[in-house]
């Protein structure tokens, strides 16, 4: 650990900025406060630094005594010290002093250090720090209300995280330039900060607490999320908020075979793991991460590396807290009376046990609510008299009366009885006890949780009758929405997810406005919705909550590894998961339902995955166990609320794709996490045995899908666990889904379609006929004709003249495809200008005679005209022949292949183009001997109305 004060050689980025921009301050800071400096120099320098300084130079010089000179020198030393302490202004004697001086430390993290500073900014907040990694700076504050709020079972903590666009030297790309609504990824980081901190807050502290975090500088290399978790943990530790442990967070990447702590963004591009871990010096509080089917053992190794890094950070922070931390407000903690727990157990004991044994959620919830109302009425209105206290009074009173009757003596007035003093007992009525509503509700919830945990540990049965490792019944149904591209209804116990998959083109992709000045688009996104009707309640409906955003991202990242690449499947994919019923583990139900919906939409996923939520009872010794933590598979909502852990894991038999763990207690250790991961893997295997498809072969094109992919499956080991699947035809998807066709186009031809650049064109159409029309248009625009050597030639008829130049005319041989017919090729006779023979809009017949290196076409009209002065015209055309007669030699005026085999002609798509046979040299009338001899071999272009193009792997090859 490296410590620095404001006058040392080590300064913060902010102090370095001041030092580099204020030359006056830099010169003055080099002066030492010694008695040898004359007062006039001191006041002169002070006036330079601060014009409003209270120090002034005396106008008159008076003779002073030795004592006055000594006091003056003392004042001079004090003035110099005050000037040096200010950054850069001078602070007067009357100015209020700050509670602690600025302080900075360097903490080693991975292969570099992070800089932690406090006391420089936000000095009126209860706790404020700036944490720097590279050139990424996070500023975090903690404040709390002066007056406590109404007690509740939920700690009043709010977290807000914001990324300022100015941190990266840019502004928002939208209409509103000021940062406003919290973005989704900012919400996710707020949750990363909140989840590990909340369990460390002490019970009974009801002052509203707020954590604010800003990204002030971002270098694009060091991510701010893990840094924000550490900054929040340090700020809370320095503040007055009472908490049990210091929290820190790190990111772990797997690059090659090496685990890297806090990797850079560039390093994360090649990482197989993205793990964010937060904890204390002795336990893990929260993990969240995503990977590409990483085995459980590898994941545990990554967690161990992260825990060691967090432990080192926490130890350094604890030393900082001892020097700069504020006193905790322990006196503000108010807990319910200890005797209230016994009273609630006495009133609700037997009825509470019976209510917790009800299997269905709604009846159980109503029974518990009714019982809670009864307990509230007794302890807050009627008053409670303990049965134990009343029994003790009833048993003791008769005995005392009987003893008095036997030993009764009469004492005469004036005499003193020095023996036993006999006092006649007077029966006392027990006073009813009354408690506050809030305390009774808090205690009733804790007692209910205690009874539930005891039932699981002692009886080995949960509320719905399952064992700790047993799963709930599972059913799923696909293709239930006729107009949706893909749909699935996944039901697990009383939790149900309706997942809908929609396919579209790139315009449907989600655009992300981030700090980096680059457009980022998501081609796959999952949106999770949790309406209040899913739990039978009335509540707010509108914009997604933070919980909905977090659960949706977890399910989205779990499904990403199974999606095909954009080259193999060029669709934008949207999955909506609407929770229609909820009793725990709805995010993992979204993973299972989303996977089924993707397959129902015809997405060629790599494999099937499933998700499961794990719970835990940490201290089993309290309930008669051996002290070993008890892991629960597929937890319900009540077990989540009353348990000590919520560990969600998604993946397949080979490994994990996503995971998220929240701890309700002081943290867990690696052995406990290993047990939970292994038990989660067994649970996933059972789910996949139910929902996986027997015949899921890779699909390379949307039009090649099997008509009946889904089959009726049964889970053999348990007759009660069967999945009912409906046959779904992917051919139906073609009728309602947008169709995308990828065509390879020469780079120099793309500008004819979409502008400059690119090599591929994606065509999106609502149906197959529209796709074929668009495909034909692009084929015509980018068509590159091929010169074919043969003894006959085909003409291109009825071609329109588009423009006229001094050297010739430009003729359109197909829509958007033009060639040059030189003025010498327009007519058999000499022309002074092209307008003498043709005009714009005329239609003529031409023949392709050459294609130059740039792909430009050279056309000829003269080649189709009869030669002048014919001696014996012939009206009999000959058929095209691909073979060279034995008595003829090949003599052509175009580039000829090495062999005389004809090249493959190009196919164009326009019905108005027809074939026309032109007579070869054999029957052509003799020409003027003064003209060069024409070749008997004619170039041929084959133009037909057939629009068929070879399609390879979903891409049409043109030209």
Steps between C-alpha positions, in 0.01 A plus 500: 500500500629841407369798697520861396399831653426818307854632541679185391644430158204275411182679399164402364404564139306804616794640696731430206263698282519795741877479515534503122262789441603735783860612471462732793394218727785279383762770576355582839475139608878473485552763774571359846337662807811629675562808709748644250236615253411863535135578582462719193588205276252281680216747460593561137485132418177462694340784307600335172332174596185648645395862450243458779754387761463649846877564533616855425837678492532776767525849353724650770807354653490509879764406750399181667625330807665160504177336611298666226757394239482143627121494478521648154740227386259245640220656298720490193556129545128443547420704187744301289360172628146611421603599146671169441203299628253670269451372144544775384307762709604609847268401781442754777506424871122529522432246221348167614740209514429182305454176696801334335774596259520368143651155488600266216612140478606269223360146511650222286238321292614241251795627297444868584387737776180691561510841665253574782458862612279651767471852639559669164138510381157472659609592851145570616387147422516232767751317283656590164781343299649512154647176367728505195607211277715613210313808380157379610381698803197414717360748752268352766319659795293364790244711684233416756190673629508683832171351615432124487217378282225261600650162601460221246652165409673659199805719552434849353792501254493652151782490244541720194780460247554726199748508215563856388562532128749775577713232664589378151506844340167478319130576534190292456407411144129549570280806500546562873861586577472489877523166677154402614333161522720225637614267223464125529869431549510771769213326677697175492798668666269650764391146581861384513567768763184440702502122528829445688457806724148434626578185704778686686266771631411449865139427589309772680659793316217687326667821379449523126835449330592605146804404293578714195770402253622681188751414231699821466767370264507195273796390293320225309745245636419450869131411559328701776254239637725305737669826595161646596429205733833552678446877521156454655635251754777742603262797523262307728791387717616861542149631574288499816278221369543196729607194303667176595774461236688685225387406148714494183440372148717367217455355152660172400572402141628173355749582226648182363552288808579790733262682732547877486383741772333815366588442133476785254229522236747389236598196705134411556447464126683168514372391840290186548363629831350826627471471878431788737550409866441704816569401858674567828839393630355165608194418288333532160195728488407511132610352169362557153648388175471351157711242320502264206414162657771524765526194728413543866855431617637778279238736635596416857864572421401841365298573814799407715725739307243775538455439871874532561507830311201633697662398828813702420296808410290479817809486723638817343164675532475410869824686566357800314183486711702507823662827392215677321178320593217663696342363814212264426148591615452190712279687746239544224437124475161402643406133522172342613481394868662156547197364691276573201643199313381263774158661510449462124608136513264438789201652319561368146699182563271212399299698245819624337630145457173395334498805268854432381401146399244622244641407158336761276628855512177704507326299778823500702540875459142564611540275802819680606337841449204399715730372771708817490186710545407294803843546657490873429159535662613327818836672541403853390133540603373244750824453690681176564526308824751218495357160591819414682475809723132441577562136590783597732274747687215251534727229643688721746209693658317211678825377656577836648150535647516153654833568666366817653199323656721241670753745640262779587590689821345802665735788571400725788524867449832640611678167480758425240506160343862423429418173336379436148307780347172364372357699211161413369537454121271704281409346161636706206343511157742466205528818294434445126799574281468725194752541219527714187362378169837526326680290760232232493512475118878478495507232766217300339694485173817386675311237701330370182840471331639318803213248503538435124873436531443271799246295306745453211795404722318285756234342284687488171193632318424836348167685492387322184615160627819474293838388622793747483623357164160448336366712212149619438285353222580639154282535190565698183311576183624648171328672210195615695492850339413459127632836375817514710822381341571280800322451832528276803321469833732360767350401835693383804282454805322832556747696287410553134666692217347583162795549263457646151779520240493752214736506201585811301765679302776729621262793538344316794833486686532684831722807478704576813614853583820444698801700612712384208441700184405193301160371399420173677212280394362191667366239260356297787318630804259353754239710677355375828162616634366430847139624526335516846235253383767228496481489881129578526549859612417852388801719428676741269510427129720703270870546440721202592632492854863446593420143592345437157802645321737289709310174453466562126872560458584184693277288275630678189865435583417138582355442151763690299757216479254267325411742220645459150737760359369788294656353185311174548174662612478870403189574706446735792336296777272633771365284781227619735443316825176586677462342842140384524548322835775538754609302801876530481767462232316694228825614335610138454156417363566774243820319399318171447203660323722725289702202378182321393363812327822542301475146372132545423592805287751290305817652642780244454619499861816306583338308786230521766565658838306524827513713813441424867503702824666363813435596862669431832453469875842597632480433876340158536641449850241743636225261392656174610723439198869425489591855395555415133323747265192348336469575126150514347430440129235690303395733781159664530430862586457429871825307515674788323368755750565287808824337384859618507587482128359544151737338251385488137693281256432444128671265255499142376671174589839625381522828687358833613395795284373743767484520879392745769523464877363720778570434869263600782751432780865583565623312194591146398822314443633311199405151629137610534504645150651180361218298653240738357652491149517121489143465623388758242665296223299193598184708496576635151553149371157396620337804341677444169391137506146633504518789255777405257411383150603155386574605141649850487734497203680819390294710262679718247215682329153609594350325198659167591332453838347167577121515507463314829796565727319467830414161641302369793748426778454331837727508799558134569617508862187671626157440349369823650762704319396502135523778249221546247635639174291598201621435148605825338570553133775743413346533155226702668767740621591580139153639439525764774873554549715744306730316259864605464712407198872576486652570158867535420563806286821628352624801696503726197132422439365566848477873438231425244282363782580657835792731442872450531672220690406152604494161338168353611143616475228380733147488361213489749150431376167411654449205268686287247353665189611847612844361573531355149400832342761690700756235426434530125541877507834476678613226261429727208681793658810300581496261204837450333446345153747244372630492142436157354696377198276329247413501125174679559410801706195608691387858489344703776184645358301811569763676712433864587752775433543686829745772402710625207863609515726637224673162482192278506179406682431323831254215465315329789513124440327418832348713778783710641766338280638710214769458236669725247431469130777699331403728213695276264281206606168677449483469126673331211554843346712785635321737743604854590298486821282243671187717472505444124396138556323479838358713780440454875210263561544301182509125536758301304644152484860464616758229548762473776844492347736574790532538878802699610701461823270738688193294410369758254299367205575574135200462275454500123200572283694474174576132566130425462451707185547348152831577332494762223494388129391142567543266205276223615296559814400206705186481703568168665643537850693214644469356844759572762763234524743439781738294286757627253476349150808314388551717187479832687760683703410722794567866432329743739548861601441445873694325773480127441542235768788257469259230399219526253241382755232762543485676838185485710261774389348738757133478577300823512153548639277699269231342287522773236848378402474223240743295301579588140715303264745685278643332196861394519771570246417186306188645335585866537535689171851585395621838618727759351853358484641831610343456847668282755384146502240430764525209733278207430463446873243721664476601865177376655299623795221284630214706639182335622213560736612233742606660829650194659837561662723248674450523876773373728451511878227757469701737278444558130814528292461760227745532209 
